[in-house]
Coordinates of C-alpha atoms in Angstrom, one line a residue:
M268 CA -73.0 117.8 -78.0
S269 CA -74.8 120.3 -80.6
R270 CA -75.2 123.8 -79.9
I271 CA -77.4 126.4 -81.8
P272 CA -75.4 129.6 -82.5
D273 CA -76.4 132.4 -80.7
E274 CA -76.8 134.5 -84.3
T275 CA -79.3 132.0 -85.0
V276 CA -80.8 132.4 -81.7
Q277 CA -81.5 136.5 -82.2
Q278 CA -82.8 135.6 -85.6
V279 CA -85.4 133.1 -84.0
L280 CA -86.3 136.1 -81.4
A281 CA -86.7 138.8 -84.0
A282 CA -88.7 136.9 -86.1
T283 CA -91.5 135.8 -82.8
D284 CA -94.0 138.0 -81.8
I285 CA -94.2 137.0 -78.7
V286 CA -97.7 138.4 -78.2
V287 CA -99.2 136.5 -81.2
L288 CA -97.4 133.2 -79.7
I289 CA -98.7 133.6 -76.2
S290 CA -102.1 134.5 -77.3
R291 CA -102.0 130.7 -78.7
Y292 CA -101.9 129.3 -75.0
V293 CA -103.3 132.2 -72.9
K294 CA -106.3 134.7 -73.4
L295 CA -104.3 138.2 -73.3
K296 CA -106.3 141.5 -73.2
K297 CA -104.2 144.9 -73.9
S298 CA -103.3 146.5 -70.6
G299 CA -101.4 149.6 -71.3
A300 CA -98.2 149.2 -72.9
N301 CA -98.7 145.6 -72.2
W302 CA -100.7 143.0 -72.4
S303 CA -102.0 140.7 -69.6
G304 CA -103.8 137.4 -68.9
L305 CA -104.2 134.2 -66.4
C306 CA -100.7 133.0 -65.6
P307 CA -100.5 129.3 -67.5
F308 CA -97.7 128.2 -64.6
H309 CA -100.1 128.3 -61.8
T310 CA -103.7 128.7 -60.8
E311 CA -104.8 132.3 -60.0
K312 CA -108.3 134.2 -60.1
S313 CA -107.0 137.6 -61.0
P314 CA -104.4 138.2 -64.1
S315 CA -100.8 138.7 -62.7
F316 CA -99.3 137.6 -66.0
S317 CA -97.8 140.4 -67.9
V318 CA -96.0 140.4 -71.7
S319 CA -94.4 143.2 -73.1
Q320 CA -94.2 143.3 -77.0
S321 CA -91.5 145.8 -76.8
R322 CA -89.4 144.0 -74.7
N323 CA -90.1 140.8 -75.7
S324 CA -90.5 139.3 -72.6
Y325 CA -93.0 137.7 -70.2
H326 CA -93.5 138.0 -66.5
C327 CA -95.9 136.6 -63.7
F328 CA -96.0 138.9 -60.9
G329 CA -97.4 136.2 -59.1
C330 CA -95.4 133.1 -59.2
G331 CA -92.1 134.7 -60.6
A332 CA -92.0 133.1 -64.0
G333 CA -90.4 135.1 -66.8
G334 CA -88.3 135.3 -69.8
T335 CA -88.1 135.3 -73.7
A336 CA -90.0 133.5 -76.2
I337 CA -88.0 130.7 -76.1
G338 CA -88.1 130.8 -72.2
F339 CA -92.4 130.4 -72.6
V340 CA -91.9 127.5 -74.9
M341 CA -89.8 125.8 -72.8
E342 CA -92.0 126.1 -70.0
Q343 CA -95.1 125.4 -71.5
E344 CA -94.4 122.4 -73.7
G345 CA -91.5 121.4 -71.0
L346 CA -88.5 121.2 -74.0
S347 CA -85.2 121.7 -73.7
F348 CA -83.6 125.1 -75.0
P349 CA -82.6 123.6 -78.6
E350 CA -85.8 121.8 -79.0
A351 CA -87.8 125.3 -78.1
V352 CA -85.7 127.1 -80.6
R353 CA -86.3 124.7 -83.1
K354 CA -90.0 124.8 -82.9
L355 CA -89.9 128.7 -83.0
A356 CA -87.6 128.7 -86.0
E357 CA -89.9 126.1 -88.1
A358 CA -92.7 128.3 -87.1
A359 CA -90.6 131.3 -88.5
G360 CA -89.3 129.3 -92.0
I361 CA -85.9 129.7 -90.4
V362 CA -83.2 126.8 -91.0
I363 CA -81.2 126.0 -88.0
Q364 CA -77.2 124.6 -88.7
E365 CA -76.4 123.5 -85.4
E366 CA -72.4 123.6 -84.4
V367 CA -71.0 120.5 -82.4
W368 CA -69.9 122.1 -78.9
D369 CA -66.6 120.6 -78.7
A370 CA -62.9 122.0 -77.9
N371 CA -63.0 123.4 -81.5
T372 CA -66.5 125.2 -81.0
E373 CA -65.3 126.8 -77.6
R374 CA -62.1 127.6 -80.0
E375 CA -64.7 129.4 -82.3
A376 CA -66.6 131.2 -79.7
K377 CA -63.1 132.8 -78.2
E378 CA -61.9 133.5 -81.7
R379 CA -65.1 135.6 -82.6
S380 CA -64.9 137.3 -79.3
L381 CA -61.4 138.2 -80.1
L382 CA -62.0 139.6 -83.8
K383 CA -65.2 141.7 -82.3
R384 CA -62.2 143.3 -79.9
V385 CA -59.4 143.8 -82.7
H386 CA -62.6 145.5 -84.8
E387 CA -63.7 147.8 -81.9
E388 CA -60.1 148.7 -80.6
M389 CA -59.0 149.1 -84.5
A390 CA -62.0 151.4 -85.1
Q391 CA -60.9 153.7 -82.2
F392 CA -57.5 154.2 -83.2
L393 CA -58.4 155.1 -87.0
H394 CA -60.5 157.6 -85.4
A395 CA -58.2 159.2 -83.5
L396 CA -56.0 159.3 -86.5
L397 CA -58.9 161.0 -88.4
L398 CA -59.2 163.7 -86.0
K399 CA -55.8 164.6 -84.7
H400 CA -52.9 163.3 -86.8
A401 CA -51.4 164.9 -89.8
V402 CA -51.4 162.4 -92.3
A403 CA -55.3 162.0 -91.9
A404 CA -55.2 165.6 -93.5
P405 CA -56.8 164.5 -97.1
A406 CA -59.5 162.7 -95.2
R407 CA -60.7 165.4 -93.6
D408 CA -60.2 167.5 -96.4
Y409 CA -62.7 165.2 -98.1
L410 CA -65.0 164.8 -95.0
K411 CA -65.3 169.2 -95.1
S412 CA -65.9 169.2 -98.8
R413 CA -69.1 166.6 -98.0
G414 CA -70.0 169.1 -95.3
I415 CA -69.3 166.2 -92.9
T416 CA -68.4 167.9 -89.5
S417 CA -66.2 166.4 -86.8
T418 CA -69.4 166.2 -84.7
V419 CA -71.0 163.3 -87.4
A420 CA -67.7 161.9 -87.8
K421 CA -67.4 161.3 -83.7
N422 CA -71.4 160.1 -83.8
W423 CA -70.4 157.6 -86.3
L424 CA -66.7 156.6 -85.4
L425 CA -65.5 157.7 -88.9
G426 CA -61.6 157.0 -89.3
Y427 CA -58.9 157.2 -91.5
A428 CA -56.6 154.2 -92.7
P429 CA -53.2 155.7 -93.9
E430 CA -51.2 155.0 -97.0
Q431 CA -47.8 154.3 -95.1
D432 CA -48.2 150.4 -93.7
I433 CA -46.2 151.3 -90.7
Y434 CA -49.2 152.9 -88.3
M435 CA -51.2 149.6 -88.7
R436 CA -48.3 147.6 -88.2
Q437 CA -47.2 149.3 -85.1
W438 CA -50.7 149.7 -83.6
A439 CA -50.9 145.9 -83.9
A440 CA -47.2 145.1 -82.4
E441 CA -48.3 147.4 -79.6
H442 CA -51.2 145.5 -78.9
K443 CA -50.0 142.3 -78.9
Y444 CA -52.2 141.4 -82.4
S445 CA -50.1 139.3 -84.2
E446 CA -50.5 139.5 -88.0
A447 CA -52.5 136.4 -88.6
V448 CA -54.9 137.7 -86.5
M449 CA -55.0 140.4 -88.2
V450 CA -55.6 138.5 -91.5
R451 CA -58.4 136.5 -90.0
A452 CA -60.2 139.3 -89.1
G453 CA -60.0 140.8 -92.5
I454 CA -58.3 143.8 -91.4
F455 CA -55.0 142.8 -93.2
G456 CA -54.6 140.8 -96.6
E457 CA -52.1 138.1 -97.4
T458 CA -50.6 137.6 -101.1
D459 CA -49.6 133.9 -102.4
N460 CA -46.3 134.3 -101.1
G461 CA -47.5 134.8 -97.7
R462 CA -46.8 138.7 -97.3
K463 CA -49.2 140.5 -94.9
Y464 CA -50.5 143.6 -95.8
P465 CA -53.3 146.2 -94.4
R466 CA -56.1 146.0 -96.7
F467 CA -57.2 149.3 -96.3
R468 CA -54.8 152.2 -97.5
N469 CA -55.8 155.9 -97.9
R470 CA -59.2 155.6 -97.5
L471 CA -62.2 157.1 -94.8
M472 CA -62.9 154.0 -92.9
I473 CA -66.6 153.6 -92.1
P474 CA -67.0 150.8 -89.1
L475 CA -70.0 148.4 -89.7
R476 CA -71.6 147.2 -86.9
N477 CA -73.9 144.6 -86.1
E478 CA -77.8 144.7 -84.6
T479 CA -76.5 145.2 -81.1
S480 CA -73.8 147.7 -82.2
E481 CA -70.8 145.5 -82.3
C482 CA -68.2 146.8 -84.9
I483 CA -67.4 143.6 -86.9
G484 CA -66.2 145.0 -90.1
F485 CA -65.1 148.1 -91.9
S486 CA -66.3 149.7 -95.5
G487 CA -63.1 151.7 -96.7
R488 CA -64.2 155.0 -99.3
A489 CA -61.2 155.9 -101.3
L490 CA -59.7 159.0 -101.0
A491 CA -57.4 159.1 -104.2
P492 CA -59.0 160.0 -107.4
G493 CA -58.9 157.1 -110.2
E494 CA -59.4 154.2 -107.4
K495 CA -60.6 151.5 -109.3
A496 CA -62.4 150.4 -106.3
K497 CA -64.5 153.3 -104.9
Y498 CA -65.1 151.2 -102.0
V499 CA -63.3 148.3 -100.1
N500 CA -65.3 146.1 -97.3
S501 CA -64.1 143.8 -94.9
P502 CA -64.4 140.1 -96.4
E503 CA -66.4 137.7 -95.0
T504 CA -65.3 136.6 -91.5
P505 CA -66.6 134.4 -88.4
I506 CA -68.3 137.8 -87.3
F507 CA -69.1 139.3 -90.6
T508 CA -71.8 138.5 -93.4
K509 CA -72.6 140.9 -95.8
G510 CA -76.1 139.5 -96.1
R511 CA -76.7 139.8 -92.1
M512 CA -76.4 143.0 -91.6
L513 CA -78.0 146.4 -92.4
F514 CA -75.7 149.7 -92.2
G515 CA -77.1 151.7 -89.7
F516 CA -79.8 149.4 -88.3
D517 CA -78.4 149.3 -84.8
K518 CA -79.2 153.0 -84.7
S519 CA -82.3 153.2 -86.8
K520 CA -84.5 150.3 -85.4
K521 CA -86.2 152.0 -82.9
A522 CA -87.4 155.1 -85.3
I523 CA -88.3 152.6 -87.8
G524 CA -90.4 150.9 -85.2
K525 CA -91.9 154.3 -84.3
E526 CA -92.4 155.1 -87.9
G527 CA -93.8 152.2 -89.0
Y528 CA -91.3 151.9 -92.3
A529 CA -88.1 151.9 -93.5
I530 CA -86.2 154.3 -95.8
V531 CA -83.9 151.7 -97.5
L532 CA -80.7 153.7 -99.1
E533 CA -78.0 152.5 -101.2
G534 CA -75.0 154.6 -99.7
Q535 CA -73.5 154.3 -96.4
L536 CA -72.7 158.5 -96.4
D537 CA -76.3 158.9 -98.2
L538 CA -77.9 157.4 -94.8
V539 CA -75.2 159.2 -92.5
T540 CA -76.2 162.4 -93.9
A541 CA -79.7 161.6 -93.7
Y542 CA -79.9 160.4 -90.2
E543 CA -77.8 163.2 -89.1
A544 CA -80.3 165.5 -90.4
G545 CA -83.0 164.0 -88.6
V546 CA -84.4 161.3 -91.1
H547 CA -84.0 158.4 -88.6
N548 CA -85.5 155.6 -90.1
V549 CA -83.5 154.6 -92.5
C550 CA -81.0 151.7 -93.1
A551 CA -78.8 150.3 -96.0
S552 CA -77.5 146.9 -97.1
Q553 CA -74.0 146.2 -97.7
G554 CA -73.3 145.9 -101.2
T555 CA -75.9 142.9 -101.7
A556 CA -79.8 142.9 -102.3
F557 CA -81.9 142.1 -99.5
T558 CA -81.9 138.7 -98.3
E559 CA -84.1 136.5 -95.7
D560 CA -82.0 138.0 -92.9
H561 CA -82.6 141.1 -93.8
V562 CA -86.2 141.0 -94.1
R563 CA -86.3 139.1 -90.8
M564 CA -84.6 142.1 -89.2
L565 CA -87.2 144.3 -90.6
K566 CA -90.1 142.1 -90.1
R567 CA -90.2 143.1 -86.3
H568 CA -90.4 146.8 -86.5
A569 CA -92.1 147.3 -89.8
Q570 CA -94.5 146.3 -92.2
E571 CA -93.4 148.7 -95.4
V572 CA -90.3 149.3 -97.0
V573 CA -89.8 152.4 -99.2
L574 CA -86.4 152.0 -101.7
C575 CA -84.5 154.6 -102.2
F576 CA -81.9 153.5 -105.2
D577 CA -80.3 155.4 -107.9
A578 CA -82.6 156.2 -110.8
D579 CA -80.3 153.8 -113.0
S580 CA -80.6 150.3 -114.7
A581 CA -78.5 149.1 -111.9
G582 CA -81.0 151.0 -109.3
F583 CA -83.8 149.1 -111.0
K584 CA -82.4 146.1 -110.9
A585 CA -81.9 146.1 -107.0
A586 CA -85.5 147.2 -106.4
E587 CA -86.7 144.2 -108.1
R588 CA -84.7 141.9 -106.2
S589 CA -85.4 143.6 -103.4
Y590 CA -89.3 143.6 -104.0
Q591 CA -89.0 139.6 -104.6
I592 CA -87.5 138.8 -101.2
L593 CA -89.4 141.7 -99.4
A594 CA -93.0 141.0 -101.1
P595 CA -93.3 137.0 -99.3
A596 CA -92.9 138.2 -96.2
G597 CA -96.0 140.4 -96.8
F598 CA -94.2 143.6 -96.8
T599 CA -95.6 147.1 -98.5
V600 CA -93.0 147.9 -101.1
K601 CA -92.9 151.3 -102.2
V602 CA -89.8 153.0 -104.8
A603 CA -89.3 156.9 -104.1
T604 CA -87.4 158.6 -107.3
L605 CA -85.0 161.8 -106.7
P606 CA -84.7 164.1 -109.4
K607 CA -82.3 163.0 -111.8
G608 CA -78.5 163.7 -110.9
E609 CA -79.6 163.8 -107.1
D610 CA -79.0 160.9 -104.4
P611 CA -79.8 161.7 -100.8
D612 CA -76.9 162.8 -99.7
S613 CA -76.8 165.8 -102.4
L614 CA -80.5 166.6 -102.1
I615 CA -80.4 167.0 -98.5
K616 CA -77.5 169.4 -98.5
S617 CA -78.9 171.5 -101.2
Q618 CA -82.6 171.8 -100.4
G619 CA -83.1 170.1 -97.1
A620 CA -84.2 167.2 -95.2
D621 CA -88.0 168.4 -95.5
V622 CA -87.7 168.3 -99.2
F623 CA -86.1 164.7 -99.3
R624 CA -89.0 163.7 -96.9
S625 CA -91.6 165.2 -99.6
F626 CA -89.8 162.8 -102.1
I627 CA -90.4 159.7 -99.7
A628 CA -93.9 160.6 -99.0
K629 CA -94.6 160.5 -102.8
A630 CA -93.1 157.2 -103.3
A631 CA -94.7 155.1 -105.4
D632 CA -96.4 151.5 -105.3
F633 CA -93.7 149.1 -106.4
L634 CA -96.0 147.4 -109.1
D635 CA -96.7 151.2 -110.4
F636 CA -92.9 151.9 -110.4
Q637 CA -92.2 148.8 -112.2
I638 CA -94.9 149.3 -114.8
T639 CA -94.2 152.5 -115.6
H640 CA -90.7 152.0 -116.2
K641 CA -91.0 148.9 -118.4
Q642 CA -93.7 150.6 -120.3
A643 CA -91.2 153.4 -121.1
T644 CA -88.6 151.3 -122.7
M645 CA -90.3 148.6 -124.4
G646 CA -93.0 150.3 -127.0
N647 CA -95.9 148.5 -128.7
N648 CA -94.0 145.3 -129.1
L649 CA -96.8 142.4 -128.3
S650 CA -93.9 139.9 -126.9
Q651 CA -92.6 142.4 -124.7
Q652 CA -96.3 143.6 -123.5
V653 CA -97.1 139.7 -122.3
S654 CA -93.8 139.4 -120.8
L655 CA -94.4 142.3 -118.9
I656 CA -98.1 141.3 -118.0
E657 CA -96.4 137.5 -116.5
K658 CA -93.8 139.2 -114.8
I659 CA -96.5 141.6 -112.8
A660 CA -98.6 138.3 -112.5
V661 CA -95.7 136.4 -110.8
D662 CA -94.8 139.7 -108.6
I663 CA -98.5 139.8 -107.3
A664 CA -98.4 136.2 -106.7
M665 CA -95.7 136.6 -104.4
N666 CA -97.8 138.6 -101.7
P667 CA -99.3 136.2 -99.3
S668 CA -102.4 138.2 -98.4
V669 CA -105.1 136.8 -100.3
S670 CA -107.0 140.5 -100.0
A671 CA -103.6 142.2 -101.0
R672 CA -103.5 140.2 -104.5
E673 CA -106.7 141.1 -105.4
L674 CA -106.4 144.8 -104.8
M675 CA -103.4 144.6 -107.1
I676 CA -104.9 142.8 -109.7
R677 CA -107.9 145.6 -109.8
S678 CA -105.3 148.0 -110.0
H679 CA -103.0 147.0 -112.5
A680 CA -104.9 145.1 -115.0
A681 CA -106.3 148.3 -116.8
Q682 CA -102.8 149.8 -116.4
L683 CA -101.5 146.6 -118.3
G684 CA -104.3 146.5 -120.7
V685 CA -105.5 143.1 -119.9
G686 CA -109.1 142.0 -118.2
E687 CA -109.7 141.8 -114.6
D688 CA -110.8 138.0 -115.1
A689 CA -107.7 137.5 -117.3
F690 CA -105.2 138.5 -115.1
R691 CA -106.5 137.2 -112.2
K692 CA -106.1 133.4 -113.9
Q693 CA -102.9 134.6 -114.9
V694 CA -101.9 135.1 -111.1
A695 CA -103.4 132.0 -110.1
V696 CA -101.6 130.2 -112.3
F697 CA -98.2 131.3 -110.8
I698 CA -99.6 130.8 -107.2
K699 CA -100.5 127.0 -108.2
R700 CA -96.8 126.6 -109.3
Q701 CA -95.6 128.2 -106.0
Q702 CA -97.8 126.0 -104.2
R703 CA -96.5 123.0 -106.0
A704 CA -93.1 124.1 -105.4
A705 CA -93.7 124.3 -101.3
E706 CA -95.4 120.8 -101.5
E707 CA -91.9 119.5 -103.3
Q708 CA -90.1 121.1 -100.2
R709 CA -92.3 119.5 -97.9
K710 CA -92.0 116.1 -99.4
N711 CA -88.4 116.2 -99.3
P712 CA -87.5 118.1 -95.8
L713 CA -84.4 118.6 -94.0
V714 CA -83.6 115.9 -91.8
K715 CA -84.2 116.8 -88.1
Q716 CA -82.4 115.7 -85.1
V717 CA -84.6 113.8 -82.5
G718 CA -84.0 112.8 -79.1
S719 CA -83.2 114.8 -76.1
T720 CA -80.9 114.5 -73.4
H721 CA -82.4 116.9 -71.1
E722 CA -83.5 116.0 -67.7
P723 CA -86.1 117.9 -65.8
A724 CA -85.0 120.2 -63.6
P725 CA -85.8 119.0 -59.6
M726 CA -87.6 122.7 -59.2
T727 CA -89.4 125.1 -61.7
R728 CA -87.3 128.2 -63.3
A729 CA -88.8 130.6 -61.7
D730 CA -87.9 129.0 -58.1
A731 CA -84.6 127.9 -59.4
A732 CA -84.2 132.0 -60.3
K733 CA -85.5 133.1 -57.0
Q734 CA -82.6 131.0 -55.4
L735 CA -80.4 132.0 -57.6
L736 CA -81.3 135.9 -56.8
A737 CA -81.2 135.3 -53.1
A738 CA -77.6 134.1 -53.7
Q739 CA -76.6 136.9 -54.8
E740 CA -74.8 139.8 -53.0
K741 CA -77.1 143.0 -52.8
P742 CA -75.1 145.6 -53.9
A743 CA -73.7 143.5 -57.1
L744 CA -78.0 142.9 -57.6
W745 CA -78.1 146.7 -57.6
L746 CA -75.4 147.5 -59.7
A747 CA -76.5 144.5 -62.6
G748 CA -79.9 146.2 -62.4
M749 CA -78.8 149.9 -63.0
A750 CA -76.3 148.9 -66.0
L751 CA -79.6 146.8 -67.3
T752 CA -81.5 149.6 -67.4
K753 CA -79.0 152.9 -67.6
A754 CA -77.2 152.9 -70.8
E755 CA -74.8 155.5 -69.1
V756 CA -74.1 152.8 -66.0
L757 CA -73.5 150.1 -68.5
E758 CA -71.1 151.7 -70.8
W759 CA -69.5 153.0 -67.0
L760 CA -69.7 149.5 -65.7
R761 CA -67.7 147.7 -68.5
E762 CA -64.8 150.3 -68.1
Q763 CA -64.3 149.3 -64.9
D764 CA -61.6 146.5 -63.8
M765 CA -64.3 144.1 -62.4
L766 CA -62.1 140.9 -62.8
P767 CA -60.6 141.1 -59.4
L768 CA -63.8 141.8 -57.6
L769 CA -65.7 139.2 -59.3
N770 CA -63.4 136.5 -58.7
A771 CA -63.3 137.2 -55.3
L772 CA -67.0 136.9 -54.5
R773 CA -69.2 134.1 -55.1
G774 CA -72.4 136.2 -55.4
T775 CA -71.7 138.1 -58.3
T776 CA -72.7 135.8 -61.1
L777 CA -75.4 138.0 -62.5
L778 CA -73.4 141.2 -62.2
E779 CA -70.3 138.9 -63.9
R780 CA -72.7 138.4 -66.9
V781 CA -73.9 142.0 -67.3
W782 CA -70.2 142.9 -67.1
R783 CA -69.1 140.7 -69.8
S784 CA -72.1 141.5 -72.0
S785 CA -72.0 143.5 -75.2
F786 CA -75.6 144.7 -75.8
D787 CA -76.7 148.2 -75.8
A788 CA -78.9 148.9 -72.9
E789 CA -81.5 151.1 -74.7
D790 CA -82.4 148.2 -77.3
E791 CA -85.0 146.1 -75.6
A792 CA -84.5 143.7 -78.8
A793 CA -80.8 143.1 -78.1
R794 CA -81.2 142.7 -74.1
S795 CA -83.9 140.2 -74.8
T796 CA -81.2 138.0 -77.0
F797 CA -78.8 138.4 -74.4
F798 CA -81.2 137.1 -71.6
A799 CA -81.9 134.2 -74.2
T800 CA -78.7 132.9 -74.4
L801 CA -78.2 132.6 -70.8
A802 CA -78.8 129.6 -68.2
P803 CA -82.8 129.4 -68.2
E804 CA -82.2 130.3 -64.1
E805 CA -80.4 133.3 -64.9
E806 CA -83.0 134.6 -67.5
T807 CA -86.0 134.2 -65.3
A808 CA -83.8 136.0 -62.5
F809 CA -82.9 138.9 -64.9
T810 CA -86.6 139.3 -65.8
Q811 CA -87.7 138.9 -62.3
L812 CA -85.4 141.4 -61.0
L813 CA -86.3 144.0 -63.6
A814 CA -90.2 143.4 -62.8
R815 CA -90.2 143.7 -59.5
T816 CA -87.6 146.8 -58.8
R817 CA -87.1 150.2 -59.7
F818 CA -83.2 151.4 -60.2
A819 CA -83.0 154.9 -59.6
G820 CA -79.9 156.9 -60.0
G821 CA -77.1 156.9 -62.3
I822 CA -73.2 156.6 -62.1
P823 CA -72.8 158.3 -58.7
E824 CA -75.4 155.8 -57.1
A825 CA -73.5 153.0 -59.4
E826 CA -70.1 154.1 -57.8
D827 CA -71.8 153.8 -54.3
A828 CA -72.7 150.4 -55.2
L829 CA -69.6 149.5 -56.3
K830 CA -67.9 150.8 -53.1
N831 CA -70.3 148.7 -50.9
L832 CA -69.6 145.6 -52.9
D833 CA -65.8 146.2 -52.2
I834 CA -66.6 146.6 -48.7
V835 CA -68.8 143.2 -49.0
R836 CA -65.4 141.5 -50.6
L837 CA -63.3 142.7 -47.4
Q838 CA -65.9 141.3 -44.9
R839 CA -65.8 138.0 -46.3
A840 CA -61.9 138.1 -46.8
V841 CA -61.9 138.6 -43.1
Q842 CA -64.2 135.7 -42.2
Q843 CA -62.3 133.2 -44.8
A844 CA -59.3 134.3 -42.8
T845 CA -60.7 133.5 -39.4
A846 CA -62.2 130.2 -40.6
K847 CA -58.7 129.3 -42.1
L848 CA -57.2 129.9 -38.4
K849 CA -59.2 127.0 -36.9
T850 CA -58.0 124.4 -39.5
P851 CA -56.2 121.8 -37.1
G852 CA -52.4 121.4 -37.2
L853 CA -51.8 124.9 -39.1
A854 CA -47.9 125.5 -38.9
H855 CA -47.1 128.7 -36.7
E856 CA -45.7 130.4 -39.3
E857 CA -48.9 129.6 -41.1
V858 CA -51.0 131.0 -38.4
D859 CA -48.5 134.3 -38.5
R860 CA -49.0 134.6 -41.8
I861 CA -52.9 134.7 -42.0
N862 CA -53.0 136.9 -38.8
I863 CA -51.0 139.5 -40.5
E864 CA -52.8 139.2 -43.3
R865 CA -56.6 139.5 -41.6
L866 CA -54.8 142.7 -40.0
A867 CA -54.5 144.1 -42.9
L868 CA -57.8 143.6 -44.1
N869 CA -59.1 144.5 -41.1
Q870 CA -57.6 147.8 -40.9
E871 CA -58.6 148.4 -44.8
L872 CA -62.0 147.4 -43.9
L873 CA -62.0 150.0 -41.0
T874 CA -60.9 153.1 -43.4
R875 CA -63.6 151.9 -45.8
T876 CA -66.0 151.9 -43.3
R877 CA -65.3 155.0 -41.1
P878 CA -67.2 157.8 -41.5
T879 CA -66.1 160.9 -43.0
P880 CA -65.6 163.3 -40.1
I881 CA -67.3 167.0 -40.2
V882 CA -64.7 169.8 -40.0
P883 CA -66.5 172.8 -38.0
Q884 CA -66.8 176.1 -39.6
K885 CA -64.7 179.0 -38.3
S886 CA -66.9 181.6 -37.1
P887 CA -66.4 184.9 -39.4

């Protein structure tokens, strides 16, 4: 049986505008922060169907239908989960490579979970070394020289990898992680003769996090002078691919959406400095040019990108490569040029964040930047001038908007010293070439898997979700809802030892899903991805729960809910013990054992439910 990887599901959801999707089936009107219309899943005269663009979800207050874009396509067109994902992926231009879900795939999923846990725990260990251990003095001195405070180090969980092997080896042994696991995680390397060793030595360690804030790798900045490699990054592993992550994006994507554009920097410490100075709409690629995955990540939050790279030939080439991947996606691309010898870190620290913002505000249109840069170096050579005209024509042809292309032609023809009509014809040549290439691709499409083993459920998703909600213990449901809407409650819940309680009670399925999750409760996109990877009735149940209930309070109320849930556990255990006593043919010894167990449970239940006595105050 095939399975679509969770990472691909996340990409598909990020690339799908749920309002645009549902508008193809339902006439929607803006209603406050959301959109509303008549529900397509049941007959109604007054709109009770709501679509939230920020949450990337829909919910009907009439029939209870709800979920993500994938769930909508499944319901509307009667498709299975894989079929719906494939349909949306095709519309977004995402190629799906499905996994075969067998014992091997099960092991791979467990392996990814293990590697994420190793990375998070290692990040905590290296951070503790940086803050407190004498061996990390060089790293603390370096941070001090860069003006990076302990507060900033804590915000980004910066760490220190010692020169000596012993620290990481001891940590791995104490946590029962074999050297083989450490190698698979990319934290240890391996020589040709099989000797394992820590990959990072005497380096400032910067955790690399995915879009849902999970630690999946490290970047180590050299501290010793003369190191050949200024930065050493984690190798690609089952959980880490450089072309699929933007450094800082888990923190900055909300600000990028609010500002409407992303500032793309080269260095991680540049980004840390900018973010801590209040410039929050920043991100950085991990040592690579922009990829289609990067574009999909940004597309949902912004339509404009400002590139802020080093003012040298390498920076110029990086900007060109980035434009070539951003422009076809319809992005407006600009380039910010800082004063010679300055980078974002040095500029912000010497002149302040407002000065840095002023250079961002003056960012040039990419084509202006490119033409100016090329003309400054090529002189009056005719062949170079023709090459530049053709190069700019190619870049204009990449833009999918006819209006944008026309404006570019008018803006840059005179700058290039060519007539508008001639320049327009040149652009048209390259557009036709692109169309021919696209046509060739359509003639040789990837072979699609056909057929489906999906059988329609005997009831709707909404009905199945209602049954699931009804089967949940009320304190468990309340606790799950609080954790989904309160970041501090989610963090607190994940720290609790919930397994004994969850194993003892049947009506805790949804609470267990939340407890085992790893998404950020404040991140609507990450939460949508979490929902989409659940069983359909679970996804809809969560949508119904959040749409119909407001969860007030914080950790104290969550603690009360957890105590109430434990009381329910005791009540169910007493009921089970009582039922066992009615089993025919029980031996006397077994009866005695069950009675003793039931007595102990009743005593514990009485203690838990007995009201706290009020101690009378003595008269003064």
